């Protein structure tokens, strides 16, 4: 980490849960939160990738990041994991809703199962996590933080991935509702909308494998894909006191792509 960006103890004493924290953007977020002094727990379905990520955090950054098996589609499992994390670490201060599923499919060919799978992981999973984290976030001494990872494509509609666009639009609405309902409890609820991020499964599956990688890159006014670290820096801002008056907000980190309608 470039130590001129953030004070290394910015999030010391906080406990953070990152769903889908073993891979891609979630991994970059987890690393940054750990580098800033938070106790981080990553949670998702695949124990091999969780264990490999934890070993990588330890070897590359000297970070002790714990992991839990979690399927965010299972309400009871979400409650059990969140309760266990809070008991082990003396509370929960920061919830990062990052877990998601997606695939390219024209809507005329999309099955009910395909639609449900994405809504279940992204939207329902985010609700379960927020709902069960609430009592702990409310008790967080420096105020609870919810940061959900959305996409700019939720704002425009997402032809070819309408299921994911709709799920993320639902998450955005949920964050705005929670910002109002839970503001009084000291909880801030925000969402980050990444553009295309280099080296991720998302970009590979949705764009590169379909031969659209270069075309998408050229749509970005800043001329490149983003980096996971750049999403992680936005998380650090929203989680820290620097974002103290920000709630119910979207922070787009997309190199300006969503506004590029040409000149
Ligand atoms: P990724 O590497 O595929 O990450 C998704 C994570 O979600 C995986 O670690 C996966 O772990 C976990 N997950 C999936 N289903 C789950 C479930 N039922 N329960 C618990 N965890 C589950 O994808 P990514 O590209 O980094 O995306 C991360 C986030 O950024 C997503 O919310 C995505 O929509 C958003 N985003 C990405 C981009 C991009 O350019 N990549 C752009 C905009 C937004 P397991 O397989 O172990 O469960």
Short mmCIF file of C-alpha atoms and ligand atoms in Angstrom, two decimals:
data_model
loop_
_atom_site.label_atom_id
_atom_site.label_comp_id
_atom_site.label_asym_id
_atom_site.label_seq_id
_atom_site.Cartn_x
_atom_site.Cartn_y
_atom_site.Cartn_z
CA UNK A 1 0.00 0.00 0.00
CA UNK A 2 1.15 3.54 -0.75
CA UNK A 3 1.35 4.81 2.84
CA UNK A 4 0.94 8.43 1.75
CA UNK A 5 -2.69 7.65 0.81
CA UNK A 6 -4.06 6.65 4.21
CA UNK A 7 -2.83 6.54 7.78
CA UNK A 8 -1.98 2.86 8.44
CA UNK A 9 -4.08 2.80 11.65
CA UNK A 10 -7.12 4.46 10.01
CA UNK A 11 -9.43 1.55 10.84
CA UNK A 12 -7.64 0.11 13.87
CA UNK A 13 -10.00 -1.52 16.36
CA UNK A 14 -12.74 -2.14 13.76
CA UNK A 15 -13.99 -5.53 12.67
CA UNK A 16 -15.01 -5.92 9.03
CA UNK A 17 -16.87 -8.72 7.26
CA UNK A 18 -16.33 -8.93 3.49
CA UNK A 19 -18.60 -11.31 1.57
CA UNK A 20 -16.85 -12.76 -1.48
CA UNK A 21 -13.58 -11.48 -0.02
CA UNK A 22 -11.37 -14.29 -1.36
CA UNK A 23 -11.29 -13.20 -5.00
CA UNK A 24 -11.23 -10.19 -7.32
CA UNK A 25 -12.47 -6.88 -6.00
CA UNK A 26 -13.44 -8.37 -2.63
CA UNK A 27 -9.89 -9.60 -2.14
CA UNK A 28 -8.47 -6.12 -2.83
CA UNK A 29 -10.98 -4.59 -0.40
CA UNK A 30 -10.12 -7.14 2.30
CA UNK A 31 -6.41 -6.50 1.91
CA UNK A 32 -6.84 -2.74 2.15
CA UNK A 33 -9.07 -2.96 5.25
CA UNK A 34 -6.45 -5.23 6.86
CA UNK A 35 -3.62 -2.88 5.90
CA UNK A 36 -5.53 -0.06 7.61
CA UNK A 37 -5.68 -1.98 10.89
CA UNK A 38 -9.13 -3.60 10.77
CA UNK A 39 -9.70 -7.19 11.84
CA UNK A 40 -11.07 -8.69 8.64
CA UNK A 41 -13.15 -11.80 8.08
CA UNK A 42 -13.77 -12.98 4.51
CA UNK A 43 -16.76 -15.23 3.81
CA UNK A 44 -18.01 -17.18 0.81
CA UNK A 45 -18.83 -20.72 -0.34
CA UNK A 46 -15.53 -22.16 -1.52
CA UNK A 47 -13.21 -23.16 1.35
CA UNK A 48 -10.24 -23.73 -0.98
CA UNK A 49 -10.29 -20.21 -2.36
CA UNK A 50 -10.90 -18.76 1.12
CA UNK A 51 -7.93 -20.65 2.59
CA UNK A 52 -5.73 -19.72 -0.39
CA UNK A 53 -6.64 -16.04 -0.04
CA UNK A 54 -5.95 -16.07 3.70
CA UNK A 55 -2.55 -17.68 3.05
CA UNK A 56 -1.82 -15.00 0.42
CA UNK A 57 -2.75 -12.15 2.77
CA UNK A 58 -0.39 -13.62 5.38
CA UNK A 59 2.50 -14.27 2.99
CA UNK A 60 2.30 -11.05 0.96
CA UNK A 61 1.14 -8.53 3.55
CA UNK A 62 1.70 -10.15 6.95
CA UNK A 63 -2.06 -9.92 7.57
CA UNK A 64 -4.00 -12.31 9.78
CA UNK A 65 -7.34 -12.47 7.96
CA UNK A 66 -9.89 -15.04 9.12
CA UNK A 67 -12.35 -16.86 6.87
CA UNK A 68 -15.76 -18.45 7.21
CA UNK A 69 -17.78 -20.63 4.89
CA UNK A 70 -20.93 -18.75 3.93
CA UNK A 71 -23.64 -18.97 1.32
CA UNK A 72 -25.34 -15.57 1.41
CA UNK A 73 -28.50 -17.11 -0.07
CA UNK A 74 -29.08 -18.94 3.23
CA UNK A 75 -30.67 -16.58 5.74
CA UNK A 76 -30.02 -18.82 8.78
CA UNK A 77 -26.40 -19.36 7.77
CA UNK A 78 -25.88 -15.63 7.35
CA UNK A 79 -27.19 -15.06 10.88
CA UNK A 80 -25.01 -17.82 12.35
CA UNK A 81 -21.84 -16.56 10.64
CA UNK A 82 -22.44 -12.92 11.58
CA UNK A 83 -23.21 -13.87 15.21
CA UNK A 84 -20.03 -15.96 15.34
CA UNK A 85 -17.86 -13.20 13.82
CA UNK A 86 -19.24 -10.67 16.29
CA UNK A 87 -18.73 -13.01 19.25
CA UNK A 88 -15.17 -13.87 18.24
CA UNK A 89 -14.11 -10.29 17.51
CA UNK A 90 -16.17 -8.39 20.08
CA UNK A 91 -18.59 -6.88 17.58
CA UNK A 92 -18.96 -5.94 13.94
CA UNK A 93 -18.26 -2.43 12.64
CA UNK A 94 -18.06 -2.70 8.86
CA UNK A 95 -20.11 -4.86 6.49
CA UNK A 96 -19.01 -5.10 2.86
CA UNK A 97 -21.66 -6.67 0.62
CA UNK A 98 -19.51 -7.75 -2.30
CA UNK A 99 -20.60 -11.35 -3.08
CA UNK A 100 -22.32 -11.62 -6.45
CA UNK A 101 -23.03 -13.87 -9.38
CA UNK A 102 -23.41 -12.90 -13.03
CA UNK A 103 -23.41 -14.28 -16.55
CA UNK A 104 -24.22 -13.01 -20.00
CA UNK A 105 -27.67 -14.03 -21.21
CA UNK A 106 -30.17 -12.20 -23.41
CA UNK A 107 -33.36 -11.81 -21.38
CA UNK A 108 -35.50 -13.69 -23.94
CA UNK A 109 -33.36 -16.77 -23.21
CA UNK A 110 -33.06 -16.33 -19.44
CA UNK A 111 -34.70 -19.04 -17.31
CA UNK A 112 -36.52 -18.39 -14.07
CA UNK A 113 -33.72 -20.28 -12.30
CA UNK A 114 -31.06 -18.07 -13.86
CA UNK A 115 -32.95 -14.94 -12.86
CA UNK A 116 -33.55 -16.23 -9.31
CA UNK A 117 -29.93 -17.32 -8.82
CA UNK A 118 -28.60 -13.81 -9.34
CA UNK A 119 -31.37 -12.06 -7.41
CA UNK A 120 -30.80 -14.55 -4.57
CA UNK A 121 -27.07 -13.97 -4.26
CA UNK A 122 -26.89 -10.25 -4.96
CA UNK A 123 -30.11 -8.73 -3.64
CA UNK A 124 -31.48 -11.26 -1.14
CA UNK A 125 -27.99 -12.03 0.19
CA UNK A 126 -27.30 -8.35 0.75
CA UNK A 127 -30.59 -7.97 2.61
CA UNK A 128 -29.87 -10.98 4.87
CA UNK A 129 -26.39 -9.65 5.67
CA UNK A 130 -27.64 -6.15 6.49
CA UNK A 131 -30.55 -7.45 8.55
CA UNK A 132 -28.43 -9.75 10.72
CA UNK A 133 -25.53 -7.30 11.01
CA UNK A 134 -27.88 -4.53 12.18
CA UNK A 135 -27.75 -5.10 15.97
CA UNK A 136 -23.95 -5.24 15.88
CA UNK A 137 -23.56 -2.26 13.55
CA UNK A 138 -25.90 -0.29 15.78
CA UNK A 139 -23.65 -1.08 18.77
CA UNK A 140 -20.40 -0.23 16.93
CA UNK A 141 -18.60 2.40 19.03
CA UNK A 142 -17.48 4.51 16.06
CA UNK A 143 -20.72 3.89 14.11
CA UNK A 144 -21.63 1.00 11.82
CA UNK A 145 -20.76 1.06 8.13
CA UNK A 146 -22.44 -0.78 5.29
CA UNK A 147 -20.80 -0.58 1.89
CA UNK A 148 -22.36 -2.54 -0.94
CA UNK A 149 -20.63 -3.15 -4.24
CA UNK A 150 -23.02 -2.32 -7.08
CA UNK A 151 -22.31 -1.45 -10.71
CA UNK A 152 -22.85 1.59 -12.90
CA UNK A 153 -24.86 -0.73 -15.15
CA UNK A 154 -27.64 -0.68 -12.53
CA UNK A 155 -28.26 2.94 -13.44
CA UNK A 156 -28.56 2.42 -17.18
CA UNK A 157 -30.19 -1.01 -17.27
CA UNK A 158 -27.93 -3.85 -18.37
CA UNK A 159 -28.81 -5.39 -21.74
CA UNK A 160 -27.48 -8.97 -21.71
CA UNK A 161 -27.33 -9.09 -17.92
CA UNK A 162 -30.73 -7.65 -16.95
CA UNK A 163 -30.83 -10.01 -13.95
CA UNK A 164 -27.64 -8.49 -12.50
CA UNK A 165 -28.66 -4.92 -13.36
CA UNK A 166 -32.02 -5.41 -11.64
CA UNK A 167 -30.43 -7.04 -8.58
CA UNK A 168 -27.92 -4.22 -8.19
CA UNK A 169 -30.61 -1.56 -8.69
CA UNK A 170 -32.46 -3.27 -5.83
CA UNK A 171 -29.32 -3.10 -3.68
CA UNK A 172 -28.99 0.60 -4.42
CA UNK A 173 -32.58 1.21 -3.32
CA UNK A 174 -32.00 -0.88 -0.18
CA UNK A 175 -28.91 1.16 0.73
CA UNK A 176 -30.84 4.41 0.40
CA UNK A 177 -33.66 3.05 2.56
CA UNK A 178 -31.24 1.85 5.25
CA UNK A 179 -29.40 5.19 5.20
CA UNK A 180 -32.67 6.77 6.31
CA UNK A 181 -33.99 4.03 8.62
CA UNK A 182 -30.67 3.42 10.40
CA UNK A 183 -29.09 6.88 10.27
CA UNK A 184 -30.30 7.52 13.79
CA UNK A 185 -28.43 4.39 14.89
CA UNK A 186 -25.15 5.86 13.68
CA UNK A 187 -25.05 3.53 10.70
CA UNK A 188 -23.99 4.85 7.30
CA UNK A 189 -25.08 2.83 4.26
CA UNK A 190 -23.48 3.60 0.90
CA UNK A 191 -22.66 1.85 -2.34
CA UNK A 192 -19.78 1.86 -4.74
CA UNK A 193 -20.36 1.35 -8.45
CA UNK A 194 -17.23 0.07 -10.14
CA UNK A 195 -16.62 0.26 -13.84
CA UNK A 196 -14.68 -2.57 -15.54
CA UNK A 197 -11.90 -3.74 -13.21
CA UNK A 198 -8.76 -5.39 -14.59
CA UNK A 199 -8.00 -9.02 -13.86
CA UNK A 200 -11.47 -9.90 -12.57
CA UNK A 201 -13.67 -12.84 -13.48
CA UNK A 202 -16.44 -10.34 -14.23
CA UNK A 203 -14.50 -8.54 -16.97
CA UNK A 204 -13.18 -11.81 -18.36
CA UNK A 205 -16.59 -13.53 -18.58
CA UNK A 206 -18.72 -10.60 -19.65
CA UNK A 207 -16.33 -8.79 -21.99
CA UNK A 208 -13.00 -10.45 -22.81
CA UNK A 209 -14.38 -13.95 -23.48
CA UNK A 210 -16.92 -12.33 -25.81
CA UNK A 211 -14.21 -10.45 -27.72
CA UNK A 212 -15.29 -7.04 -26.39
CA UNK A 213 -12.37 -6.31 -24.04
CA UNK A 214 -10.68 -3.61 -26.16
CA UNK A 215 -13.97 -1.98 -27.18
CA UNK A 216 -14.98 -1.64 -23.51
CA UNK A 217 -11.58 -0.23 -22.57
CA UNK A 218 -11.94 2.41 -25.27
CA UNK A 219 -15.29 3.51 -23.79
CA UNK A 220 -13.52 4.58 -20.58
CA UNK A 221 -12.64 8.29 -20.74
CA UNK A 222 -9.61 7.68 -18.50
CA UNK A 223 -8.41 5.17 -21.08
CA UNK A 224 -7.92 2.05 -18.96
CA UNK A 225 -9.63 -0.54 -16.82
CA UNK A 226 -9.72 0.20 -13.09
CA UNK A 227 -7.76 -1.67 -10.44
CA UNK A 228 -9.20 -3.54 -7.46
CA UNK A 229 -7.11 -1.26 -5.23
CA UNK A 230 -9.01 1.74 -6.57
CA UNK A 231 -12.31 0.24 -5.39
CA UNK A 232 -10.61 -0.61 -2.09
CA UNK A 233 -9.53 3.03 -1.67
CA UNK A 234 -13.14 4.15 -2.13
CA UNK A 235 -14.17 1.64 0.56
CA UNK A 236 -11.49 3.05 2.89
CA UNK A 237 -12.86 6.56 2.37
CA UNK A 238 -16.47 5.55 3.05
CA UNK A 239 -15.54 3.38 6.07
CA UNK A 240 -13.36 6.04 7.68
CA UNK A 241 -14.22 9.33 9.40
CA UNK A 242 -13.35 11.07 6.11
CA UNK A 243 -16.80 10.00 4.92
CA UNK A 244 -18.56 10.99 8.15
CA UNK A 245 -21.37 12.96 6.46
CA UNK A 246 -21.89 10.58 3.54
CA UNK A 247 -24.79 8.15 3.63
CA UNK A 248 -27.25 6.83 1.05
CA UNK A 249 -24.72 7.78 -1.61
CA UNK A 250 -23.36 6.21 -4.76
CA UNK A 251 -19.63 6.51 -5.33
CA UNK A 252 -18.96 5.59 -8.95
CA UNK A 253 -15.39 4.44 -9.55
CA UNK A 254 -15.53 3.82 -13.27
CA UNK A 255 -13.12 6.17 -15.03
CA UNK A 256 -16.17 8.13 -16.25
CA UNK A 257 -17.41 5.30 -18.49
CA UNK A 258 -21.08 5.63 -17.57
CA UNK A 259 -21.24 9.17 -18.96
CA UNK A 260 -19.44 8.50 -22.21
CA UNK A 261 -22.09 9.01 -24.87
CA UNK A 262 -19.47 10.40 -27.23
CA UNK A 263 -18.72 14.04 -28.15
P1 LIG B 1 -15.66 -12.51 -8.31
O1 LIG B 1 -14.18 -12.60 -8.19
O2 LIG B 1 -16.38 -13.56 -9.07
O3 LIG B 1 -16.26 -12.38 -6.85
C1 LIG B 1 -17.51 -12.80 -6.48
C2 LIG B 1 -17.37 -13.42 -5.11
O4 LIG B 1 -18.68 -13.72 -4.61
C3 LIG B 1 -16.56 -14.71 -5.11
O5 LIG B 1 -15.51 -14.59 -4.18
C4 LIG B 1 -17.56 -15.80 -4.68
O6 LIG B 1 -16.92 -16.73 -3.80
C5 LIG B 1 -18.61 -14.97 -3.94
N1 LIG B 1 -19.94 -15.59 -3.99
C6 LIG B 1 -20.64 -15.94 -5.09
N2 LIG B 1 -21.80 -16.52 -4.73
C7 LIG B 1 -21.83 -16.51 -3.38
C8 LIG B 1 -22.75 -16.97 -2.41
N3 LIG B 1 -23.92 -17.56 -2.76
N4 LIG B 1 -22.46 -16.82 -1.10
C9 LIG B 1 -21.30 -16.24 -0.72
N5 LIG B 1 -20.37 -15.77 -1.59
C10 LIG B 1 -20.65 -15.92 -2.90
O7 LIG B 1 -16.13 -11.14 -8.96
P2 LIG B 1 -15.59 -9.64 -9.01
O8 LIG B 1 -15.56 -9.32 -10.45
O9 LIG B 1 -14.42 -9.40 -8.14
O10 LIG B 1 -16.87 -8.86 -8.42
C11 LIG B 1 -16.95 -8.42 -7.09
C12 LIG B 1 -18.10 -7.44 -6.95
O11 LIG B 1 -17.90 -6.31 -7.79
C13 LIG B 1 -19.45 -8.01 -7.37
O12 LIG B 1 -20.45 -7.49 -6.52
C14 LIG B 1 -19.62 -7.49 -8.78
O13 LIG B 1 -20.97 -7.43 -9.16
C15 LIG B 1 -19.01 -6.12 -8.63
N6 LIG B 1 -18.55 -5.51 -9.88
C16 LIG B 1 -17.50 -6.04 -10.55
C17 LIG B 1 -17.02 -5.40 -11.69
C18 LIG B 1 -15.80 -5.93 -12.42
O14 LIG B 1 -15.30 -5.26 -13.32
N7 LIG B 1 -15.30 -7.09 -12.07
C19 LIG B 1 -17.65 -4.25 -12.15
C20 LIG B 1 -18.74 -3.76 -11.48
C21 LIG B 1 -19.18 -4.38 -10.33
P3 LIG B 1 -17.33 -18.29 -3.70
O15 LIG B 1 -17.31 -18.83 -5.07
O16 LIG B 1 -16.27 -18.84 -2.78
O17 LIG B 1 -18.69 -18.32 -3.06
#
